[in-house]
Coordinates of C-alpha atoms in Angstrom, one line a residue:
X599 CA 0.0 0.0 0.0
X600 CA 1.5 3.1 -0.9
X601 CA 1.4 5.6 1.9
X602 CA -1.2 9.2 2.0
X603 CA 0.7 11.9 0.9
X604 CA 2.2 13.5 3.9
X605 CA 0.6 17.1 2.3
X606 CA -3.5 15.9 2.8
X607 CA -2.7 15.1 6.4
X608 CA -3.5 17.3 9.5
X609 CA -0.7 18.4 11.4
X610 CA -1.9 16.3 14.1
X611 CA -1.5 12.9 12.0
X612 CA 1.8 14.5 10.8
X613 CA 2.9 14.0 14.3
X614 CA 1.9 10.6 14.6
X615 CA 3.2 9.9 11.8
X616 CA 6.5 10.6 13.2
X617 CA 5.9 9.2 16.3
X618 CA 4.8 5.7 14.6
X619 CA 8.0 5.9 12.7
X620 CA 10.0 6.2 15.8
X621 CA 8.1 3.2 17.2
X622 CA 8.6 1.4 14.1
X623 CA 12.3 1.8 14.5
X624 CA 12.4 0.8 18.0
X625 CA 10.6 -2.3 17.8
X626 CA 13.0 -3.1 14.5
X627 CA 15.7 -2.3 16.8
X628 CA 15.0 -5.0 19.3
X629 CA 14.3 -7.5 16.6
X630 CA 18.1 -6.8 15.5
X631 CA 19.6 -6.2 18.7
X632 CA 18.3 -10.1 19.0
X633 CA 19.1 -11.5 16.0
X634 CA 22.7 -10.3 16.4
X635 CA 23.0 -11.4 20.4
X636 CA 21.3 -14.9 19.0
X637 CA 24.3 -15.0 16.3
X638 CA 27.2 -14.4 18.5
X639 CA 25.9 -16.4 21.5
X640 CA 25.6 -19.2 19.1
X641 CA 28.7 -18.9 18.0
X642 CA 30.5 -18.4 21.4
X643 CA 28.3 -21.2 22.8
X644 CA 30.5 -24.0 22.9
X645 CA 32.8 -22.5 24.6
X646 CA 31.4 -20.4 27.2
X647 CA 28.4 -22.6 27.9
X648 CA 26.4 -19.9 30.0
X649 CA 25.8 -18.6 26.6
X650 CA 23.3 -21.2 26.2
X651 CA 20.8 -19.2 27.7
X652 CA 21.6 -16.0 25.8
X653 CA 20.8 -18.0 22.7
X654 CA 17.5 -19.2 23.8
X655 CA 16.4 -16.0 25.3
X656 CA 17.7 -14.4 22.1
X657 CA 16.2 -17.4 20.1
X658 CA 12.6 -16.6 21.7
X659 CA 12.3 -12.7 21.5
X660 CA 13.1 -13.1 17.4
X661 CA 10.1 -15.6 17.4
X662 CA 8.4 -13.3 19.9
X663 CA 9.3 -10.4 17.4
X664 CA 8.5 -12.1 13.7
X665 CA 5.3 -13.1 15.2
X666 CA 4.0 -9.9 16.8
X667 CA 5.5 -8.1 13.7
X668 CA 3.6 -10.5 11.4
X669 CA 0.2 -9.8 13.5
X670 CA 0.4 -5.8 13.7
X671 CA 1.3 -6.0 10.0
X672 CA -1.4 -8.3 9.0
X673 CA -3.9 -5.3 10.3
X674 CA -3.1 -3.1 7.6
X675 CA -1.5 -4.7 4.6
X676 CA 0.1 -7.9 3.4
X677 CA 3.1 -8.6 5.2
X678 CA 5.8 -8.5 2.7
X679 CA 3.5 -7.8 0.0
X680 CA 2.2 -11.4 -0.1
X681 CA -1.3 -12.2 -0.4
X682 CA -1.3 -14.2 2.8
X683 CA -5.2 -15.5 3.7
X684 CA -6.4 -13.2 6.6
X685 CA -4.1 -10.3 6.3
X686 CA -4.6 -7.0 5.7
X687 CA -7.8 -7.2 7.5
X688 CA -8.8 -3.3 7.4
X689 CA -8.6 -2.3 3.7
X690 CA -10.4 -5.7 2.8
X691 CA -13.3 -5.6 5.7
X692 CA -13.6 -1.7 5.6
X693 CA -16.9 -1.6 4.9
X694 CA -17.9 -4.1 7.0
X695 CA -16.0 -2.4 10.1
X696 CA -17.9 0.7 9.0
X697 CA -21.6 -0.9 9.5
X698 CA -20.0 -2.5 12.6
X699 CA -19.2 0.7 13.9
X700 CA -22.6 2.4 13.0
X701 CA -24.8 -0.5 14.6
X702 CA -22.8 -0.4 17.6
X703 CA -23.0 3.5 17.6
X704 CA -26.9 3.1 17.0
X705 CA -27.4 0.2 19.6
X706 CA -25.2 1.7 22.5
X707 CA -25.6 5.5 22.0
X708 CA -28.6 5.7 19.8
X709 CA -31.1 5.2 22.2
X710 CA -33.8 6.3 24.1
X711 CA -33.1 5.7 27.8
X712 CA -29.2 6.4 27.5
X713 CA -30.2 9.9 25.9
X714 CA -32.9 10.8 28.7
X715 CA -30.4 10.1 30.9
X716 CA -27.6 11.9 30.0
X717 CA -29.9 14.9 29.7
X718 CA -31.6 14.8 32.7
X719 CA -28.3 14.8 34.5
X720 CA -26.9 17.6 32.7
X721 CA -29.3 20.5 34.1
X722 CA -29.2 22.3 30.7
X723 CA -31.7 24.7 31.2
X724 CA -30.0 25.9 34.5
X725 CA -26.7 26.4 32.9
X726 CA -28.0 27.8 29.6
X727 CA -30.0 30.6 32.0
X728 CA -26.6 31.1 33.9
X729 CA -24.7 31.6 31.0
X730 CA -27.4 33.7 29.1
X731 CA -27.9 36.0 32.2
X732 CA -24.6 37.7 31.9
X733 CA -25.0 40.4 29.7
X734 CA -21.8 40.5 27.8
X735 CA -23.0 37.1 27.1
X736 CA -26.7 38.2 26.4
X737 CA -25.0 40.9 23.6
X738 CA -23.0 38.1 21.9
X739 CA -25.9 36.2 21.3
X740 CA -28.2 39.5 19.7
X741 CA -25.1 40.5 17.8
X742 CA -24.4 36.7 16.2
X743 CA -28.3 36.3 15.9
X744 CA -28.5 39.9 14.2
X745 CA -25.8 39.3 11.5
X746 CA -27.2 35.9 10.8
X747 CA -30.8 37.8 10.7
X748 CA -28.9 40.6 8.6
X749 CA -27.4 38.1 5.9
X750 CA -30.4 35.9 5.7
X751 CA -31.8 39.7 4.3
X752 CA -29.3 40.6 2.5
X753 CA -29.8 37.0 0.5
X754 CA -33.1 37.3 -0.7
X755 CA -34.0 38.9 -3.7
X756 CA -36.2 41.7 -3.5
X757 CA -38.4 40.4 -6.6
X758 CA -38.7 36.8 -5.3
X759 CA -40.4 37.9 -1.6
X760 CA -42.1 40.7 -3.2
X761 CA -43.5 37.9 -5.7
X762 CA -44.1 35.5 -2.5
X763 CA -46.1 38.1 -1.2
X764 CA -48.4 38.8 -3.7
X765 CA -48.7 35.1 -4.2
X766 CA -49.6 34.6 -0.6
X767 CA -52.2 37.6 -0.9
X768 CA -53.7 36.2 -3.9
X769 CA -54.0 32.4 -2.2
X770 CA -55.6 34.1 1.0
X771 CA -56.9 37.5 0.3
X772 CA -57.9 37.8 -3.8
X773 CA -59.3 34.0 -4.3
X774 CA -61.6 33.7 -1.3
X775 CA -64.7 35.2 -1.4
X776 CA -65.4 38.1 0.5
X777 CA -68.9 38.3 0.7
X778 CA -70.0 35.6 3.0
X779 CA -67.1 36.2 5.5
X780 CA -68.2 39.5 6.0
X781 CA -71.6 39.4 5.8
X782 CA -71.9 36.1 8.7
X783 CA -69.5 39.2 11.0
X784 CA -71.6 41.6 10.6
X785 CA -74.7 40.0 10.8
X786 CA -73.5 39.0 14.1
X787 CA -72.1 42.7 14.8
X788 CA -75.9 43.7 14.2
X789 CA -77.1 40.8 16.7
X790 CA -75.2 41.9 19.5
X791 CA -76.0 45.8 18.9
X792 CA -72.4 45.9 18.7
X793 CA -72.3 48.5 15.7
X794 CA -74.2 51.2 18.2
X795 CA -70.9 52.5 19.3
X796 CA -69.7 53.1 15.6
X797 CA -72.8 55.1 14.4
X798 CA -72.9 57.2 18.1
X799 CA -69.4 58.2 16.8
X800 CA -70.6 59.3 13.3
X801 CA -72.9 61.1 14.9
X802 CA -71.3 63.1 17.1
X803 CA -68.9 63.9 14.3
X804 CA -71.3 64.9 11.8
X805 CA -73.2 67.1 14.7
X806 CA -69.6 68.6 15.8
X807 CA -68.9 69.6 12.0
X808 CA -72.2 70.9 11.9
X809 CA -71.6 73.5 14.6
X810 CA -68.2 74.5 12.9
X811 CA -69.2 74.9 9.3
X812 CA -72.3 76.7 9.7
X813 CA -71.2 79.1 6.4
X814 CA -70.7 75.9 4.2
X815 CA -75.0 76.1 4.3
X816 CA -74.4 79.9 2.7
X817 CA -76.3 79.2 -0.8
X818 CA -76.2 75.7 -0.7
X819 CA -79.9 75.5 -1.2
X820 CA -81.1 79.5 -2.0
X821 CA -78.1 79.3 -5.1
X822 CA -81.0 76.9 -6.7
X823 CA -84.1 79.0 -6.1
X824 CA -85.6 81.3 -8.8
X825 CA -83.3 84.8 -9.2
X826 CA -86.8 87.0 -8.1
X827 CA -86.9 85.9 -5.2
X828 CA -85.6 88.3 -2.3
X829 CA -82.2 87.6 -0.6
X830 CA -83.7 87.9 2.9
X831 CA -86.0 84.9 1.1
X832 CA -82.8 83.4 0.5
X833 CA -81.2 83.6 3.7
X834 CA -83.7 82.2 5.8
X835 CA -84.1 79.3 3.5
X836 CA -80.2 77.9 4.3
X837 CA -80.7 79.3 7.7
X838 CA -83.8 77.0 8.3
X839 CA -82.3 74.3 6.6
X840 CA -79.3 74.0 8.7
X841 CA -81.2 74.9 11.7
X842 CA -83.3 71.8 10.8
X843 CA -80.3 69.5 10.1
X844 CA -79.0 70.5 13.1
X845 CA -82.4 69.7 14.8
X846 CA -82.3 66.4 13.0
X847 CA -78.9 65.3 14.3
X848 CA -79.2 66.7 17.7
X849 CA -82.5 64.3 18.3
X850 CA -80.4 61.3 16.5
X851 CA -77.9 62.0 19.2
X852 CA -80.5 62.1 22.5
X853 CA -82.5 59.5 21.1
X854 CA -81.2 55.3 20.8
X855 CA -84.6 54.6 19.3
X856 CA -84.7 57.6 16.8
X857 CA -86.2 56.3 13.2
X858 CA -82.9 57.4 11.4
X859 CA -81.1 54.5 13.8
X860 CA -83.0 52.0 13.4
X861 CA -82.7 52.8 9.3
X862 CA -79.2 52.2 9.7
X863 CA -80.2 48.7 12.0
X864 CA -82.3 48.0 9.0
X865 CA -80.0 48.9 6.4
X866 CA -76.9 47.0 7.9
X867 CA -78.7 43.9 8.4
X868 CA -79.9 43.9 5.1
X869 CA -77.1 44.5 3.9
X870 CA -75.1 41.8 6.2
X871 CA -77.5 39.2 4.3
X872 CA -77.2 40.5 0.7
X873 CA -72.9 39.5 1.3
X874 CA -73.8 36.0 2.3
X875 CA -76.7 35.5 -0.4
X876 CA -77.1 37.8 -2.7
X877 CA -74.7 37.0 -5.7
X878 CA -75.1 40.6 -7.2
X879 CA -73.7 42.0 -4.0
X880 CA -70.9 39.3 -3.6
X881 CA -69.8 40.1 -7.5
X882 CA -70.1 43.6 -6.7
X883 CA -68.0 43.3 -3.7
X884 CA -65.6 40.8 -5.3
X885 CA -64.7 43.0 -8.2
X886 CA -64.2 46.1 -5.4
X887 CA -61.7 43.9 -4.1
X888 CA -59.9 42.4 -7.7
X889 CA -59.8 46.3 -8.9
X890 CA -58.4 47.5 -5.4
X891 CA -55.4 44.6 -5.0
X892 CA -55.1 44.5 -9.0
X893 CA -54.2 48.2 -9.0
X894 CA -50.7 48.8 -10.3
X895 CA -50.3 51.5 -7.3
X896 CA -51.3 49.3 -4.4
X897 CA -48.5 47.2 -6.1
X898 CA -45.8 49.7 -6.2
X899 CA -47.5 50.4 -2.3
X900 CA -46.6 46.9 -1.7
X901 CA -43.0 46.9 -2.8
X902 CA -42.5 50.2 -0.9
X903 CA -43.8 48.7 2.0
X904 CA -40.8 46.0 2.1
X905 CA -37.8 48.2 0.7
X906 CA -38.6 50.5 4.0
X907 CA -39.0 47.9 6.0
X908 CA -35.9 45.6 4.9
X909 CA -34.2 48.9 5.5
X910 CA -35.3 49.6 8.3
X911 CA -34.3 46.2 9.9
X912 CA -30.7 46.2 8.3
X913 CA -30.3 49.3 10.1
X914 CA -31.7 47.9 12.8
X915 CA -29.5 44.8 12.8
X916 CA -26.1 47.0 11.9
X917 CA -26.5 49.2 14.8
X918 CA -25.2 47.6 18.4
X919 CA -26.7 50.9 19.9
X920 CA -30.7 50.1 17.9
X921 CA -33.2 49.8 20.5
X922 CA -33.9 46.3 18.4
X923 CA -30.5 45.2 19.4
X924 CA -30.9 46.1 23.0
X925 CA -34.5 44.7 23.2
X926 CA -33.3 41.4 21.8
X927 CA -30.5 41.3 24.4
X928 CA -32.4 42.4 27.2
X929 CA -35.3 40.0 26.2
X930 CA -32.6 37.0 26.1
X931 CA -30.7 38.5 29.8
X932 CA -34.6 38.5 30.7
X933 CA -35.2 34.6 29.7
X934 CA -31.5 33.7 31.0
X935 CA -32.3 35.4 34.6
X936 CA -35.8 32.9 34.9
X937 CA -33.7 30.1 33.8
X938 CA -31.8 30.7 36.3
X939 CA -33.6 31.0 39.5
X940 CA -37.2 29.4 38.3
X941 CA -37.1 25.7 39.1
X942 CA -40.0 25.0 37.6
X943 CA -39.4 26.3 34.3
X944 CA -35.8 24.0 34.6
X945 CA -38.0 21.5 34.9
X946 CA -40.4 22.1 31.8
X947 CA -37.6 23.1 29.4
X948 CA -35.9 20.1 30.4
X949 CA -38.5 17.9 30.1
X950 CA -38.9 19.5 26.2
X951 CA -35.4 19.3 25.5
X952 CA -35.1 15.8 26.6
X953 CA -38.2 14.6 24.8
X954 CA -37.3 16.2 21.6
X955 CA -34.2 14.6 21.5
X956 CA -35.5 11.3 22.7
X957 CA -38.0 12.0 19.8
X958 CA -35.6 12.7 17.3
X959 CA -32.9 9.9 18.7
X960 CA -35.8 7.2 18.2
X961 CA -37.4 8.2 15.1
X962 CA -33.8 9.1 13.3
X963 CA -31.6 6.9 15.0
X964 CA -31.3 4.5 12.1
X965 CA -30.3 7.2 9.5
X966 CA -28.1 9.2 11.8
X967 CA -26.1 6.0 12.6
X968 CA -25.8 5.4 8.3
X969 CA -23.7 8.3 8.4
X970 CA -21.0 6.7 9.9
X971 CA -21.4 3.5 8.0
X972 CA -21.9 5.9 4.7
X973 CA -19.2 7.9 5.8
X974 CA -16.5 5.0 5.4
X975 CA -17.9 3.0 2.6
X976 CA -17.0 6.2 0.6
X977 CA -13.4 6.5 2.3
X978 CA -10.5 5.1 0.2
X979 CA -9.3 2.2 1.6
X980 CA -5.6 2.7 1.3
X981 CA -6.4 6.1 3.2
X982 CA -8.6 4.6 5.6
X983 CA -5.7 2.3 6.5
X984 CA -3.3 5.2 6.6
X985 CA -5.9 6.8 9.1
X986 CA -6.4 4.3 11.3
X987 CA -2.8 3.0 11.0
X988 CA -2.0 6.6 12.5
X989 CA -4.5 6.8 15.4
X990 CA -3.3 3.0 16.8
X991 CA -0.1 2.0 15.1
X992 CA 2.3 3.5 18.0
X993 CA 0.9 1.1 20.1
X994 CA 0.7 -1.4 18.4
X995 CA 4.4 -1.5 17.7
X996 CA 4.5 -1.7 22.0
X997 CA 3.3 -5.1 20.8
X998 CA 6.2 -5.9 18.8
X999 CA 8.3 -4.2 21.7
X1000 CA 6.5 -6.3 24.2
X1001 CA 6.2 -9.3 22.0
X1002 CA 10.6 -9.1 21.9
X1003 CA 10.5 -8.8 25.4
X1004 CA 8.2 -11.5 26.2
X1005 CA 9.8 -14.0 23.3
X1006 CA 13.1 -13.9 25.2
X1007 CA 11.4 -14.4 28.9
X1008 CA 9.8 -17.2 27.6
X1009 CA 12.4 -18.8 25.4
X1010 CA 14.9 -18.8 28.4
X1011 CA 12.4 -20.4 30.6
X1012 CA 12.0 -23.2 28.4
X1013 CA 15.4 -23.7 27.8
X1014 CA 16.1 -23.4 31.4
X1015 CA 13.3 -26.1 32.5
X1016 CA 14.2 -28.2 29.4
X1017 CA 18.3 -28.0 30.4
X1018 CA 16.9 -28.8 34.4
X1019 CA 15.0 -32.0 32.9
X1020 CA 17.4 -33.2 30.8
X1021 CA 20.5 -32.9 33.2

């Protein structure tokens, strides 16, 4: 396998790369150091005879050695590039590792009860109202949540929400009929005498414009009487007719059961059930409404409407000093503070979180766990071993260090207990 170009890795696996080389030249060391104390203790054997022992212990930590050295290698590659059965067990069972690793990730981790747990013991909404109290902290969060606000702006196109929103009006304002809608409120409006208070108001207005535009009655009705007839004629015909209006209005005003009130009752209930069944009056009213939302102005009205008020936010937003910003951050201080001190509200938000998750764990749990499995079927599998071989092959060359080590312990016992036997 030819190794990952030392330029892809991180500097972390940079540095065990170099610390798995050192390792790898350690436990080569001890595999020479014996093979040469093996050679000259079975050369010098014969006649220094205590150099038996020095063979066998040598004799056993090369076998210790080989062996480990075969198993570590068999991991990750064929050991000497030969296509020995049952080696190089990671690039050939690398996807099969990888749906090991997400079952056991999805049965151990994955699951309900573990994740309830683990909430419930980490008090989250107590810490998150501890942390959120603090001011500074409280800023942080309406400054990031402003910019993200601000760019989220900033990345829709004007003509695309302005089009949303005409498309939403049409969908929930233009297309339904009016008519019925209106005329079931305000037959019910009429039911509960509720409208009284509307036409008290008009009027009192009417009867308060009267007294202040008493000249707008100057020749409104003598201008249209015969030019013979005397101007005093003339005056006390617009003098008695806004006397008489006056009259009229005053004894609307004084009286709930006037006749002129009870025309309006009349009217507005009449007219409440013409919207709901007449169709003239629903067509007229529909095409009232088309002409009025159809009007290129109300458009341009429309479009004006969100250009100020996109503006107005990004200003908003921008500014650390906008009363936005500081409401946000005070609202969220605000929220942090009862977090805080409210153990009740701990209780409920932790309940939420906890269920939500628990929710999310159990329903998702299956395709959350695929990631990993997904995640290393599409790894390279000379990389993948390169990876792995990083994160766990210092250790394993202890192994071949220990496997040395161990060889020779156990190759001078035998000889020793064999020698003992035999003597």
């Amino acid at each position: 396998m030819s190794p990952t170009p030392t330029a892809i890795l991180s500097p972390a696996d940079q540095e065990r790369r170099r610390g798995l080389r050192f390792m790898k030249g350690v436990a080569l060391g001890a595999l020479v150091f014996m093979a040469v104390l093996f050679v000259v203790a079975f050369a010098l054997q014969e006649r220094v005879p205590a150099l038996q022992y020095v063979r066998a212990a040598a004799e056993g930590g090369m076998v210790g050695a080989l062996a480990d050295w075969f198993a570590v290698t068999a991991l990750f590659r064929h050991p000497l590039g030969i296509p020995i059965p049952h080696t190089a067990i990671i690039p050939r069972r690398k996807d099969e590792i990888g749906r090991t690793l997400g079952e056991f990730v999805e049965t151990n981790f994955l699951e309900g009860s573990v994740v309830r747990t683990k909430l419930d013991s980490a008090a989250i909404a107590a810490r998150a109202g501890e942390w959120l109290r603090d001011p500074q902290h409280a800023d942080r969060i309406a400054a990031e949540a402003s910019t993200m606000a601000a760019g989220i702006l900033r990345a829709l196109s004007d003509d695309e929400v302005q089009e949303l929103i005409a498309d939403l009006a049409r969908e929930h304002l233009i297309e339904p009929d009016w008519g019925p809608a209106l005329g079931g409120w305000l037959e019910r409006v009429v039911a509960a005498d509720a409208h009284h208070g509307a036409v008290d108001l008009a009027v009192d207005s009417i009867a308060a414009w009267l007294r202040n535009n008493r000249t707008a009655f100057t020749g409104l009705f003598s201008k249209r009487l015969p030019s013979w007839v005397p101007s005093i004629a003339l005056r006390l015909v617009d003098d008695t007719v806004y006397n008489e209006a006056v009259k009229f209005v005053d004894a609307v005003q004084v009286d709930p059961r006037h006749p002129a009130r009870k025309a309006v009752d009349g009217y507005l209930a009449r007219l409440a059930d013409n919207l709901q069944h007449d169709p003239a009056t629903i067509g007229r009213l529909e095409d009232a409404k088309s002409a009025v939302f159809d009007s290129p102005r109300v458009r341009e009205l429309a479009a004006e409407a969100w250009n100020t008020a996109k503006a107005g936010l990004l200003r908003a937003l921008d500014d650390p000093e906008s009363a936005l910003r500081r409401r946000i951050a005070a609202a969220l201080a605000e929220i942090g503070a009862r977090l805080a001190t409210d153990a009740a509200l701990q209780r409920r938000v932790d309940r939420r979180i906890a269920d939500a998750a628990v929710f999310l764990v159990e329903r998702y749990r299956h395709d959350i766990a695929s990631i990993i499995t997904d995640t290393v079927e599409r790894w390279d599998a000379a990389e993948t071993t390169e990876k792995i071989e990083l994160m766990v092959g210092r250790d394993l060359q202890y192994i071949r260090l220990n496997g040395t080590i161990v060889g020779a312990l156990a190759g001078l016992a035998i000889f020793t207990v064999a020698h003992a036997l035999l003597r």
